[in-house]
Amino acid sequence: MTNKDLSCAWAWDCLFIGTRNNVAQCCAQGYGWDAPNWLEISNLNEWYSTFEPFEKVRKEHRDGIQNDICKRCWKYENANAESPRTLRNKSVANRYPGNYPMFEHKVVKNIEVRFSNKCNLRCRMCDPNSSSVIQNLSQEFKDKGWRNKTAEHHTNVCDFKNSEKLFNLILECNTIQYIELAGGEPFLMPEVEWLLDNLIKRRRTNLNIKFITNMTSLKSKVLEQLKQFRKVNLDISMDGIGNDLEYQRYPLKWNHLERNLMRLKKEANGTNIEIGFVPCISQLNILGFADTINYIGEHFPNARIGFNIVATPSHMDYRLVPLQYRKYLFRKAKSVNLDWMMGSQRKVYKNFFKKMIKEERQITENERQALRDAVVFWDYKSDLKYRDQYPWASELLDRNDLS
């Protein structure tokens, strides 16, 4: 417990709804809580302002309690770093200078929705809650009686409940200013197209909408829908070019993604659509990561860019790649162009390419076994094989067997 108010703007105006029929006040809370029976809810804001778990969090924050549900933020803050909580509070304060009542009105202004896990990829760091392909593959392993920790870990899936009623609650909630849609892959979901169409029909276009997308689908109809809203952010999950991308985000083909990127660049030019990239850095794409940054800077110099290091599962940690295999990365890092990035982004990436790419650690025996199971799962029904892709594969998988 601290002596200061730890109130968080997310807890007062944001609602997260996940594919496991779960709700939270932001995605950093993880699963959060079971969703209510939406059929029993008549007004989204009335439920949001009185939902007991949400109220408990708000009180704990005000009492200076670092509660467990928000531990991701406390981890940052206890290390004297900015957290999603502090960044959001600063953003709201900057937008509304003066004595703005940030923590008085409990209404949904920001809503993040994952309508389903429908997806066409089996990204190696993903799970069945966000990929129907991985869900089906896990079920196949189970049906065949194959023991595999990766497949067994991927079992926590729940159908989204009463989506039609929830759609109407969202449409009728006139305090919503921002909608974030992810999945799965949102541009493959008929629910997303339906929602966009009905927002337009109801003239609810004075909204900011964000998509987290793999950009494998780019329908002309959807592009025209997006252009009718106040502002649209497309955060593209691209963390490599060529082979690095194709293994980490299997079975995506680079030439297909690049065609869509070039088309999007042309279609979005001069419109309300802003493009961003959210790469995930792992042992599967680390070698070519400088090339990826240079590619984005060359073709999308005005894009926003995120920074995500895959920490879970830990056997995907880039630091497991032995230093002798990173010579290409070290050479490319010396000339990587970061000038196109915004100041805060540039600072993070500069530190990464100057210091963090030299960090190394040894794989543990538990991680080695987990990686073995993961590789079996990844390479099943795949024309790309881990051992063929990565020269350090034997050192991580077999070293103990050879000693």
mmCIF file of C-alpha atoms in Angstrom:
data_model
loop_
_atom_site.group_PDB
_atom_site.id
_atom_site.type_symbol
_atom_site.label_atom_id
_atom_site.label_comp_id
_atom_site.label_asym_id
_atom_site.label_seq_id
_atom_site.Cartn_x
_atom_site.Cartn_y
_atom_site.Cartn_z
ATOM 1 C CA MET A 1 0.000 0.000 0.000
ATOM 2 C CA THR A 2 1.175 3.535 -0.818
ATOM 3 C CA ASN A 3 0.219 6.899 0.613
ATOM 4 C CA LYS A 4 -0.848 8.315 -2.728
ATOM 5 C CA ASP A 5 -3.932 8.093 -4.892
ATOM 6 C CA LEU A 6 -3.303 5.492 -7.625
ATOM 7 C CA SER A 7 -6.452 6.228 -9.611
ATOM 8 C CA CYS A 8 -6.318 5.249 -13.277
ATOM 9 C CA ALA A 9 -8.291 6.836 -16.098
ATOM 10 C CA TRP A 10 -8.645 3.436 -17.749
ATOM 11 C CA ALA A 11 -10.651 2.214 -14.743
ATOM 12 C CA TRP A 12 -13.108 5.072 -15.108
ATOM 13 C CA ASP A 13 -13.841 5.197 -18.824
ATOM 14 C CA CYS A 14 -12.593 2.024 -20.531
ATOM 15 C CA LEU A 15 -14.234 -1.361 -21.068
ATOM 16 C CA PHE A 16 -12.381 -4.381 -22.421
ATOM 17 C CA ILE A 17 -14.387 -7.345 -23.751
ATOM 18 C CA GLY A 18 -12.393 -10.444 -24.677
ATOM 19 C CA THR A 19 -12.929 -13.596 -26.696
ATOM 20 C CA ARG A 20 -13.217 -15.719 -23.538
ATOM 21 C CA ASN A 21 -16.501 -14.029 -22.650
ATOM 22 C CA ASN A 22 -14.561 -11.894 -20.183
ATOM 23 C CA VAL A 23 -14.509 -8.217 -19.222
ATOM 24 C CA ALA A 24 -11.873 -5.910 -17.757
ATOM 25 C CA GLN A 25 -11.148 -2.200 -17.432
ATOM 26 C CA CYS A 26 -8.185 -2.520 -19.786
ATOM 27 C CA CYS A 27 -6.313 -5.292 -21.552
ATOM 28 C CA ALA A 28 -3.424 -5.054 -19.037
ATOM 29 C CA GLN A 29 -5.694 -6.628 -16.414
ATOM 30 C CA GLY A 30 -5.519 -9.915 -18.307
ATOM 31 C CA TYR A 31 -8.641 -12.066 -18.147
ATOM 32 C CA GLY A 32 -10.342 -9.795 -15.643
ATOM 33 C CA TRP A 33 -13.764 -11.233 -14.790
ATOM 34 C CA ASP A 34 -16.546 -13.276 -16.386
ATOM 35 C CA ALA A 35 -18.791 -11.111 -18.512
ATOM 36 C CA PRO A 36 -22.360 -10.532 -17.367
ATOM 37 C CA ASN A 37 -25.314 -11.972 -19.191
ATOM 38 C CA TRP A 38 -25.635 -9.192 -21.741
ATOM 39 C CA LEU A 39 -29.303 -10.111 -22.238
ATOM 40 C CA GLU A 40 -29.948 -8.795 -18.726
ATOM 41 C CA ILE A 41 -28.233 -5.448 -19.365
ATOM 42 C CA SER A 42 -30.367 -2.590 -20.691
ATOM 43 C CA ASN A 43 -27.857 0.255 -20.411
ATOM 44 C CA LEU A 44 -24.108 -0.228 -20.805
ATOM 45 C CA ASN A 45 -23.118 2.764 -18.675
ATOM 46 C CA GLU A 46 -25.433 1.837 -15.806
ATOM 47 C CA TRP A 47 -23.885 -1.624 -15.632
ATOM 48 C CA TYR A 48 -20.337 -0.261 -16.060
ATOM 49 C CA SER A 49 -20.667 2.244 -13.209
ATOM 50 C CA THR A 50 -22.013 -0.313 -10.729
ATOM 51 C CA PHE A 51 -20.261 -3.599 -11.662
ATOM 52 C CA GLU A 52 -18.862 -4.689 -8.299
ATOM 53 C CA PRO A 53 -15.366 -5.847 -9.406
ATOM 54 C CA PHE A 54 -14.826 -2.567 -11.281
ATOM 55 C CA GLU A 55 -15.931 -0.558 -8.256
ATOM 56 C CA LYS A 56 -13.556 -2.543 -6.051
ATOM 57 C CA VAL A 57 -10.618 -1.689 -8.322
ATOM 58 C CA ARG A 58 -11.481 2.010 -8.322
ATOM 59 C CA LYS A 59 -11.645 2.063 -4.507
ATOM 60 C CA GLU A 60 -8.339 0.190 -4.167
ATOM 61 C CA HIS A 61 -6.681 2.691 -6.486
ATOM 62 C CA ARG A 62 -7.984 5.632 -4.493
ATOM 63 C CA ASP A 63 -6.807 4.005 -1.268
ATOM 64 C CA GLY A 64 -3.286 3.630 -2.671
ATOM 65 C CA ILE A 65 -3.462 -0.171 -2.858
ATOM 66 C CA GLN A 66 -1.346 -1.869 -5.524
ATOM 67 C CA ASN A 67 -3.875 -4.598 -6.223
ATOM 68 C CA ASP A 68 -3.023 -7.845 -7.966
ATOM 69 C CA ILE A 69 -5.268 -7.329 -11.003
ATOM 70 C CA CYS A 70 -3.191 -4.279 -12.032
ATOM 71 C CA LYS A 71 0.216 -5.824 -11.293
ATOM 72 C CA ARG A 72 1.518 -5.156 -14.811
ATOM 73 C CA CYS A 73 1.402 -1.426 -14.168
ATOM 74 C CA TRP A 74 2.840 -1.699 -10.666
ATOM 75 C CA LYS A 75 5.795 -3.648 -12.068
ATOM 76 C CA TYR A 76 6.668 -0.716 -14.331
ATOM 77 C CA GLU A 77 6.040 1.939 -11.699
ATOM 78 C CA ASN A 78 8.003 0.175 -8.965
ATOM 79 C CA ALA A 79 10.942 0.175 -11.370
ATOM 80 C CA ASN A 80 10.532 3.966 -11.822
ATOM 81 C CA ALA A 81 9.224 3.516 -15.357
ATOM 82 C CA GLU A 82 6.103 4.784 -17.070
ATOM 83 C CA SER A 83 3.163 2.374 -17.062
ATOM 84 C CA PRO A 84 -0.053 2.244 -19.104
ATOM 85 C CA ARG A 85 -1.735 3.888 -16.092
ATOM 86 C CA THR A 86 0.651 6.840 -15.801
ATOM 87 C CA LEU A 87 0.817 7.355 -19.556
ATOM 88 C CA ARG A 88 -2.969 7.399 -19.886
ATOM 89 C CA ASN A 89 -3.417 9.778 -16.969
ATOM 90 C CA LYS A 90 -0.869 12.164 -18.493
ATOM 91 C CA SER A 91 -2.574 11.926 -21.877
ATOM 92 C CA VAL A 92 -5.960 12.844 -20.411
ATOM 93 C CA ALA A 93 -4.457 15.668 -18.348
ATOM 94 C CA ASN A 94 -2.715 17.111 -21.415
ATOM 95 C CA ARG A 95 -5.878 16.900 -23.475
ATOM 96 C CA TYR A 96 -7.976 18.650 -20.815
ATOM 97 C CA PRO A 97 -5.746 21.135 -18.966
ATOM 98 C CA GLY A 98 -6.964 22.614 -15.733
ATOM 99 C CA ASN A 99 -9.113 21.029 -13.059
ATOM 100 C CA TYR A 100 -10.598 18.255 -15.230
ATOM 101 C CA PRO A 101 -12.769 15.774 -13.232
ATOM 102 C CA MET A 102 -10.922 12.691 -14.482
ATOM 103 C CA PHE A 103 -12.141 10.440 -11.675
ATOM 104 C CA GLU A 104 -15.746 11.483 -11.158
ATOM 105 C CA HIS A 105 -17.791 10.159 -14.076
ATOM 106 C CA LYS A 106 -17.899 6.391 -14.628
ATOM 107 C CA VAL A 107 -18.944 6.119 -18.269
ATOM 108 C CA VAL A 108 -17.644 4.088 -21.202
ATOM 109 C CA LYS A 109 -15.663 6.348 -23.503
ATOM 110 C CA ASN A 110 -13.215 3.743 -24.741
ATOM 111 C CA ILE A 111 -14.200 0.207 -25.615
ATOM 112 C CA GLU A 112 -11.919 -2.625 -26.726
ATOM 113 C CA VAL A 113 -13.694 -5.618 -28.222
ATOM 114 C CA ARG A 114 -12.485 -8.995 -29.461
ATOM 115 C CA PHE A 115 -15.631 -10.438 -31.024
ATOM 116 C CA SER A 116 -14.084 -13.813 -31.803
ATOM 117 C CA ASN A 117 -10.807 -15.674 -32.263
ATOM 118 C CA LYS A 118 -11.391 -16.087 -36.006
ATOM 119 C CA CYS A 119 -7.994 -15.860 -37.689
ATOM 120 C CA ASN A 120 -6.125 -17.250 -40.670
ATOM 121 C CA LEU A 121 -2.669 -17.418 -39.036
ATOM 122 C CA ARG A 122 -0.981 -19.511 -36.344
ATOM 123 C CA CYS A 123 1.550 -17.004 -35.034
ATOM 124 C CA ARG A 124 4.088 -18.763 -32.834
ATOM 125 C CA MET A 125 3.557 -16.536 -29.782
ATOM 126 C CA CYS A 126 -0.241 -16.652 -30.034
ATOM 127 C CA ASP A 127 -2.888 -18.869 -28.419
ATOM 128 C CA PRO A 128 -6.343 -20.240 -29.257
ATOM 129 C CA ASN A 129 -8.115 -17.309 -27.631
ATOM 130 C CA SER A 130 -6.736 -15.165 -30.455
ATOM 131 C CA SER A 131 -6.483 -17.726 -33.266
ATOM 132 C CA SER A 132 -9.083 -20.242 -34.414
ATOM 133 C CA VAL A 133 -6.345 -21.978 -36.426
ATOM 134 C CA ILE A 134 -4.355 -22.676 -33.240
ATOM 135 C CA GLN A 135 -7.549 -23.704 -31.462
ATOM 136 C CA ASN A 136 -8.302 -26.297 -34.163
ATOM 137 C CA LEU A 137 -4.720 -27.543 -34.192
ATOM 138 C CA SER A 138 -4.709 -27.963 -30.415
ATOM 139 C CA GLN A 139 -7.938 -29.915 -30.619
ATOM 140 C CA GLU A 140 -6.430 -32.173 -33.293
ATOM 141 C CA PHE A 141 -3.488 -32.996 -31.016
ATOM 142 C CA LYS A 142 -5.924 -33.784 -28.220
ATOM 143 C CA ASP A 143 -8.115 -35.962 -30.443
ATOM 144 C CA LYS A 144 -5.076 -37.955 -31.590
ATOM 145 C CA GLY A 145 -3.933 -38.443 -28.014
ATOM 146 C CA TRP A 146 -0.600 -36.708 -28.623
ATOM 147 C CA ARG A 147 1.016 -35.390 -25.451
ATOM 148 C CA ASN A 148 2.420 -31.945 -26.120
ATOM 149 C CA LYS A 149 2.657 -29.160 -23.534
ATOM 150 C CA THR A 150 2.180 -26.432 -26.124
ATOM 151 C CA ALA A 151 -1.008 -28.036 -27.415
ATOM 152 C CA GLU A 152 -2.254 -28.794 -23.904
ATOM 153 C CA HIS A 153 -1.553 -25.230 -22.798
ATOM 154 C CA HIS A 154 -3.698 -23.980 -25.662
ATOM 155 C CA THR A 155 -7.059 -25.128 -24.340
ATOM 156 C CA ASN A 156 -8.675 -22.181 -22.560
ATOM 157 C CA VAL A 157 -11.278 -21.148 -25.118
ATOM 158 C CA CYS A 158 -14.824 -19.961 -24.526
ATOM 159 C CA ASP A 159 -17.448 -18.921 -27.058
ATOM 160 C CA PHE A 160 -18.387 -15.249 -27.130
ATOM 161 C CA LYS A 161 -21.871 -14.959 -25.625
ATOM 162 C CA ASN A 162 -24.893 -12.940 -26.806
ATOM 163 C CA SER A 163 -22.943 -10.893 -29.309
ATOM 164 C CA GLU A 164 -26.035 -9.451 -31.010
ATOM 165 C CA LYS A 165 -27.263 -7.900 -27.763
ATOM 166 C CA LEU A 166 -23.797 -6.538 -27.034
ATOM 167 C CA PHE A 167 -23.649 -4.949 -30.500
ATOM 168 C CA ASN A 168 -26.854 -3.082 -29.752
ATOM 169 C CA LEU A 169 -25.616 -1.966 -26.324
ATOM 170 C CA ILE A 170 -22.534 -0.511 -28.029
ATOM 171 C CA LEU A 171 -24.579 1.205 -30.723
ATOM 172 C CA GLU A 172 -26.866 2.759 -28.101
ATOM 173 C CA CYS A 173 -24.040 3.965 -25.833
ATOM 174 C CA ASN A 174 -23.593 7.578 -26.924
ATOM 175 C CA THR A 175 -20.634 8.286 -24.613
ATOM 176 C CA ILE A 176 -18.292 6.033 -26.615
ATOM 177 C CA GLN A 177 -15.600 8.053 -28.390
ATOM 178 C CA TYR A 178 -13.054 5.358 -29.189
ATOM 179 C CA ILE A 179 -13.435 1.741 -30.330
ATOM 180 C CA GLU A 180 -10.583 -0.763 -30.600
ATOM 181 C CA LEU A 181 -11.162 -3.962 -32.550
ATOM 182 C CA ALA A 182 -8.839 -6.938 -32.544
ATOM 183 C CA GLY A 183 -9.253 -10.675 -32.425
ATOM 184 C CA GLY A 184 -8.397 -12.958 -34.034
ATOM 185 C CA GLU A 185 -8.193 -10.972 -37.209
ATOM 186 C CA PRO A 186 -10.913 -8.287 -37.166
ATOM 187 C CA PHE A 187 -11.050 -7.828 -40.929
ATOM 188 C CA LEU A 188 -12.116 -11.470 -41.315
ATOM 189 C CA MET A 189 -15.037 -11.113 -38.901
ATOM 190 C CA PRO A 190 -18.522 -10.433 -40.292
ATOM 191 C CA GLU A 191 -19.383 -8.930 -36.881
ATOM 192 C CA VAL A 192 -16.892 -6.119 -37.478
ATOM 193 C CA GLU A 193 -18.326 -5.239 -40.885
ATOM 194 C CA TRP A 194 -21.822 -5.308 -39.381
ATOM 195 C CA LEU A 195 -20.794 -2.965 -36.590
ATOM 196 C CA LEU A 196 -19.131 -0.499 -38.975
ATOM 197 C CA ASP A 197 -22.151 -0.549 -41.271
ATOM 198 C CA ASN A 198 -24.598 0.104 -38.432
ATOM 199 C CA LEU A 199 -22.484 2.851 -36.888
ATOM 200 C CA ILE A 200 -22.564 4.583 -40.266
ATOM 201 C CA LYS A 201 -26.326 4.059 -40.637
ATOM 202 C CA ARG A 202 -26.871 5.636 -37.220
ATOM 203 C CA ARG A 203 -24.494 8.480 -38.100
ATOM 204 C CA ARG A 204 -22.175 7.493 -35.273
ATOM 205 C CA THR A 205 -19.097 8.318 -37.340
ATOM 206 C CA ASN A 206 -17.621 10.972 -35.047
ATOM 207 C CA LEU A 207 -15.456 8.239 -33.539
ATOM 208 C CA ASN A 208 -11.844 7.156 -33.418
ATOM 209 C CA ILE A 209 -11.479 3.486 -34.354
ATOM 210 C CA LYS A 210 -8.369 1.372 -33.992
ATOM 211 C CA PHE A 211 -7.688 -2.052 -35.494
ATOM 212 C CA ILE A 212 -4.959 -4.496 -34.551
ATOM 213 C CA THR A 213 -4.590 -6.437 -37.783
ATOM 214 C CA ASN A 214 -2.310 -8.823 -39.642
ATOM 215 C CA MET A 215 -3.367 -7.012 -42.849
ATOM 216 C CA THR A 216 -3.968 -10.222 -44.802
ATOM 217 C CA SER A 217 -7.443 -8.974 -45.715
ATOM 218 C CA LEU A 218 -8.044 -5.601 -47.337
ATOM 219 C CA LYS A 219 -11.577 -5.367 -48.738
ATOM 220 C CA SER A 220 -12.499 -2.315 -50.788
ATOM 221 C CA LYS A 221 -15.885 -2.150 -49.047
ATOM 222 C CA VAL A 222 -14.272 -1.998 -45.607
ATOM 223 C CA LEU A 223 -11.792 0.662 -46.708
ATOM 224 C CA GLU A 224 -14.652 2.852 -47.868
ATOM 225 C CA GLN A 225 -16.439 2.303 -44.552
ATOM 226 C CA LEU A 226 -13.343 3.327 -42.605
ATOM 227 C CA LYS A 227 -12.960 6.561 -44.523
ATOM 228 C CA GLN A 228 -16.289 7.760 -43.115
ATOM 229 C CA PHE A 229 -15.102 7.890 -39.500
ATOM 230 C CA ARG A 230 -13.321 10.743 -37.752
ATOM 231 C CA LYS A 231 -10.026 8.904 -37.412
ATOM 232 C CA VAL A 232 -8.861 5.339 -38.009
ATOM 233 C CA ASN A 233 -5.630 3.781 -36.743
ATOM 234 C CA LEU A 234 -4.433 0.548 -38.297
ATOM 235 C CA ASP A 235 -1.813 -1.144 -36.116
ATOM 236 C CA ILE A 236 -0.230 -3.791 -38.300
ATOM 237 C CA SER A 237 1.295 -6.887 -36.717
ATOM 238 C CA MET A 238 4.402 -7.075 -38.870
ATOM 239 C CA ASP A 239 7.688 -8.068 -37.296
ATOM 240 C CA GLY A 240 9.818 -9.163 -40.210
ATOM 241 C CA ILE A 241 10.255 -9.300 -43.942
ATOM 242 C CA GLY A 242 10.759 -12.453 -45.948
ATOM 243 C CA ASN A 243 11.508 -15.699 -44.112
ATOM 244 C CA ASP A 244 11.609 -14.168 -40.629
ATOM 245 C CA LEU A 245 8.013 -13.032 -40.971
ATOM 246 C CA GLU A 246 6.822 -16.203 -42.676
ATOM 247 C CA TYR A 247 7.912 -18.533 -39.885
ATOM 248 C CA GLN A 248 6.845 -16.363 -36.943
ATOM 249 C CA ARG A 249 3.446 -15.595 -38.506
ATOM 250 C CA TYR A 250 2.883 -18.805 -40.426
ATOM 251 C CA PRO A 251 1.358 -19.359 -43.014
ATOM 252 C CA LEU A 252 1.503 -15.682 -44.022
ATOM 253 C CA LYS A 253 3.446 -15.044 -47.234
ATOM 254 C CA TRP A 254 5.573 -11.909 -47.395
ATOM 255 C CA ASN A 255 4.703 -11.107 -51.008
ATOM 256 C CA HIS A 256 0.975 -11.184 -50.138
ATOM 257 C CA LEU A 257 1.436 -8.873 -47.155
ATOM 258 C CA GLU A 258 3.658 -6.502 -49.105
ATOM 259 C CA ARG A 259 1.053 -6.170 -51.862
ATOM 260 C CA ASN A 260 -1.569 -5.253 -49.280
ATOM 261 C CA LEU A 261 0.795 -2.787 -47.601
ATOM 262 C CA MET A 262 1.513 -0.976 -50.862
ATOM 263 C CA ARG A 263 -2.181 -0.852 -51.698
ATOM 264 C CA LEU A 264 -3.018 0.460 -48.226
ATOM 265 C CA LYS A 265 -0.318 3.102 -48.519
ATOM 266 C CA LYS A 266 -1.942 4.372 -51.709
ATOM 267 C CA GLU A 267 -5.540 4.157 -50.426
ATOM 268 C CA ALA A 268 -4.791 5.814 -47.080
ATOM 269 C CA ASN A 269 -2.822 8.720 -48.477
ATOM 270 C CA GLY A 270 -4.558 11.995 -47.640
ATOM 271 C CA THR A 271 -7.373 10.293 -45.712
ATOM 272 C CA ASN A 272 -8.332 9.833 -42.061
ATOM 273 C CA ILE A 273 -6.491 6.485 -41.946
ATOM 274 C CA GLU A 274 -3.209 6.409 -40.032
ATOM 275 C CA ILE A 275 -0.837 3.463 -40.308
ATOM 276 C CA GLY A 276 1.190 1.990 -37.479
ATOM 277 C CA PHE A 277 3.270 -1.123 -36.894
ATOM 278 C CA VAL A 278 3.454 -3.308 -33.777
ATOM 279 C CA PRO A 279 6.348 -5.761 -34.197
ATOM 280 C CA CYS A 280 6.986 -8.538 -31.687
ATOM 281 C CA ILE A 281 10.676 -9.282 -31.117
ATOM 282 C CA SER A 282 11.601 -12.921 -30.490
ATOM 283 C CA GLN A 283 14.321 -15.436 -31.271
ATOM 284 C CA LEU A 284 12.405 -16.177 -34.489
ATOM 285 C CA ASN A 285 12.837 -12.732 -36.069
ATOM 286 C CA ILE A 286 15.730 -11.076 -34.214
ATOM 287 C CA LEU A 287 18.384 -11.498 -36.921
ATOM 288 C CA GLY A 288 16.473 -9.558 -39.564
ATOM 289 C CA PHE A 289 14.927 -6.992 -37.268
ATOM 290 C CA ALA A 290 17.154 -4.113 -38.382
ATOM 291 C CA ASP A 291 16.108 -4.841 -41.980
ATOM 292 C CA THR A 292 12.476 -4.686 -40.874
ATOM 293 C CA ILE A 293 12.926 -1.268 -39.269
ATOM 294 C CA ASN A 294 14.697 0.047 -42.357
ATOM 295 C CA TYR A 295 11.896 -1.263 -44.574
ATOM 296 C CA ILE A 296 9.193 0.445 -42.519
ATOM 297 C CA GLY A 297 11.173 3.686 -42.403
ATOM 298 C CA GLU A 298 11.713 3.668 -46.166
ATOM 299 C CA HIS A 299 8.114 2.924 -47.173
ATOM 300 C CA PHE A 300 6.123 4.329 -44.219
ATOM 301 C CA PRO A 301 8.196 7.184 -42.737
ATOM 302 C CA ASN A 302 5.127 8.751 -41.102
ATOM 303 C CA ALA A 303 4.002 5.570 -39.392
ATOM 304 C CA ARG A 304 3.794 5.042 -35.661
ATOM 305 C CA ILE A 305 5.714 2.056 -34.355
ATOM 306 C CA GLY A 306 5.349 0.052 -31.181
ATOM 307 C CA PHE A 307 7.940 -1.958 -29.295
ATOM 308 C CA ASN A 308 7.101 -5.404 -27.948
ATOM 309 C CA ILE A 309 9.525 -8.033 -26.705
ATOM 310 C CA VAL A 310 8.046 -11.515 -26.465
ATOM 311 C CA ALA A 311 8.452 -12.512 -22.819
ATOM 312 C CA THR A 312 5.829 -15.257 -22.722
ATOM 313 C CA PRO A 313 6.422 -18.045 -23.518
ATOM 314 C CA SER A 314 9.978 -17.529 -22.282
ATOM 315 C CA HIS A 315 11.487 -20.029 -24.740
ATOM 316 C CA MET A 316 10.856 -17.425 -27.456
ATOM 317 C CA ASP A 317 13.130 -14.887 -25.738
ATOM 318 C CA TYR A 318 15.530 -13.342 -28.295
ATOM 319 C CA ARG A 319 18.300 -13.407 -25.693
ATOM 320 C CA LEU A 320 18.496 -17.190 -26.074
ATOM 321 C CA VAL A 321 20.101 -16.765 -29.509
ATOM 322 C CA PRO A 322 23.882 -17.279 -28.979
ATOM 323 C CA LEU A 323 25.922 -14.152 -29.743
ATOM 324 C CA GLN A 324 27.997 -15.875 -32.444
ATOM 325 C CA TYR A 325 24.850 -16.121 -34.591
ATOM 326 C CA ARG A 326 24.056 -12.412 -34.322
ATOM 327 C CA LYS A 327 26.940 -11.053 -36.403
ATOM 328 C CA TYR A 328 24.616 -10.040 -39.241
ATOM 329 C CA LEU A 329 22.346 -8.213 -36.782
ATOM 330 C CA PHE A 330 25.283 -6.398 -35.167
ATOM 331 C CA ARG A 331 26.523 -5.274 -38.571
ATOM 332 C CA LYS A 332 23.106 -4.050 -39.731
ATOM 333 C CA ALA A 333 22.405 -2.349 -36.391
ATOM 334 C CA LYS A 334 25.296 0.058 -36.990
ATOM 335 C CA SER A 335 23.506 1.575 -39.964
ATOM 336 C CA VAL A 336 19.849 1.152 -39.021
ATOM 337 C CA ASN A 337 17.891 4.326 -39.748
ATOM 338 C CA LEU A 338 15.840 5.597 -36.819
ATOM 339 C CA ASP A 339 15.539 9.227 -37.912
ATOM 340 C CA TRP A 340 11.982 8.752 -39.159
ATOM 341 C CA MET A 341 10.682 7.768 -35.716
ATOM 342 C CA MET A 342 9.125 10.090 -33.163
ATOM 343 C CA GLY A 343 11.388 11.111 -30.279
ATOM 344 C CA SER A 344 10.099 8.639 -27.669
ATOM 345 C CA GLN A 345 10.057 5.771 -30.153
ATOM 346 C CA ARG A 346 13.523 6.620 -31.423
ATOM 347 C CA LYS A 347 14.907 6.618 -27.887
ATOM 348 C CA VAL A 348 13.557 3.122 -27.175
ATOM 349 C CA TYR A 349 14.837 1.656 -30.433
ATOM 350 C CA LYS A 350 18.199 3.367 -30.114
ATOM 351 C CA ASN A 351 18.666 1.690 -26.752
ATOM 352 C CA PHE A 352 17.580 -1.632 -28.219
ATOM 353 C CA PHE A 353 20.008 -1.579 -31.164
ATOM 354 C CA LYS A 354 22.858 -0.166 -29.097
ATOM 355 C CA LYS A 355 22.584 -2.273 -25.947
ATOM 356 C CA MET A 356 19.794 -4.800 -25.790
ATOM 357 C CA ILE A 357 20.722 -6.757 -28.918
ATOM 358 C CA LYS A 358 23.907 -7.806 -27.107
ATOM 359 C CA GLU A 359 22.067 -9.297 -24.155
ATOM 360 C CA GLU A 360 22.319 -13.081 -23.859
ATOM 361 C CA ARG A 361 21.210 -15.752 -21.459
ATOM 362 C CA GLN A 362 21.284 -19.538 -21.320
ATOM 363 C CA ILE A 363 18.202 -21.619 -21.904
ATOM 364 C CA THR A 364 16.960 -23.496 -18.839
ATOM 365 C CA GLU A 365 16.126 -27.189 -18.953
ATOM 366 C CA ASN A 366 12.429 -26.427 -18.515
ATOM 367 C CA GLU A 367 12.590 -23.972 -21.402
ATOM 368 C CA ARG A 368 14.472 -26.492 -23.531
ATOM 369 C CA GLN A 369 11.721 -29.064 -23.092
ATOM 370 C CA ALA A 370 9.053 -26.425 -23.667
ATOM 371 C CA LEU A 371 10.815 -25.358 -26.872
ATOM 372 C CA ARG A 372 10.984 -28.963 -28.066
ATOM 373 C CA ASP A 373 7.238 -29.328 -27.622
ATOM 374 C CA ALA A 374 6.641 -25.930 -29.219
ATOM 375 C CA VAL A 375 8.697 -26.848 -32.292
ATOM 376 C CA VAL A 376 6.699 -30.066 -32.741
ATOM 377 C CA PHE A 377 3.515 -28.007 -32.526
ATOM 378 C CA TRP A 378 4.803 -25.207 -34.779
ATOM 379 C CA ASP A 379 6.158 -27.519 -37.469
ATOM 380 C CA TYR A 380 3.127 -29.806 -37.646
ATOM 381 C CA LYS A 381 1.461 -29.356 -41.056
ATOM 382 C CA SER A 382 3.987 -26.628 -41.864
ATOM 383 C CA ASP A 383 6.273 -26.458 -44.894
ATOM 384 C CA LEU A 384 8.701 -24.303 -42.903
ATOM 385 C CA LYS A 385 10.712 -26.138 -40.241
ATOM 386 C CA TYR A 386 12.390 -24.592 -37.202
ATOM 387 C CA ARG A 387 15.650 -26.502 -37.641
ATOM 388 C CA ASP A 388 15.885 -25.429 -41.285
ATOM 389 C CA GLN A 389 15.232 -21.789 -40.452
ATOM 390 C CA TYR A 390 17.514 -21.198 -37.470
ATOM 391 C CA PRO A 391 21.189 -22.233 -37.260
ATOM 392 C CA TRP A 392 21.088 -22.149 -33.448
ATOM 393 C CA ALA A 393 18.259 -24.701 -33.304
ATOM 394 C CA SER A 394 20.482 -27.642 -32.341
ATOM 395 C CA GLU A 395 22.170 -25.695 -29.539
ATOM 396 C CA LEU A 396 18.843 -24.820 -27.966
ATOM 397 C CA LEU A 397 17.120 -28.150 -28.553
ATOM 398 C CA ASP A 398 19.832 -30.802 -28.348
ATOM 399 C CA ARG A 399 22.780 -29.531 -26.299
ATOM 400 C CA ASN A 400 21.886 -31.622 -23.264
ATOM 401 C CA ASP A 401 21.410 -34.735 -25.392
ATOM 402 C CA LEU A 402 24.921 -34.360 -26.861
ATOM 403 C CA SER A 403 26.749 -33.801 -23.584
#
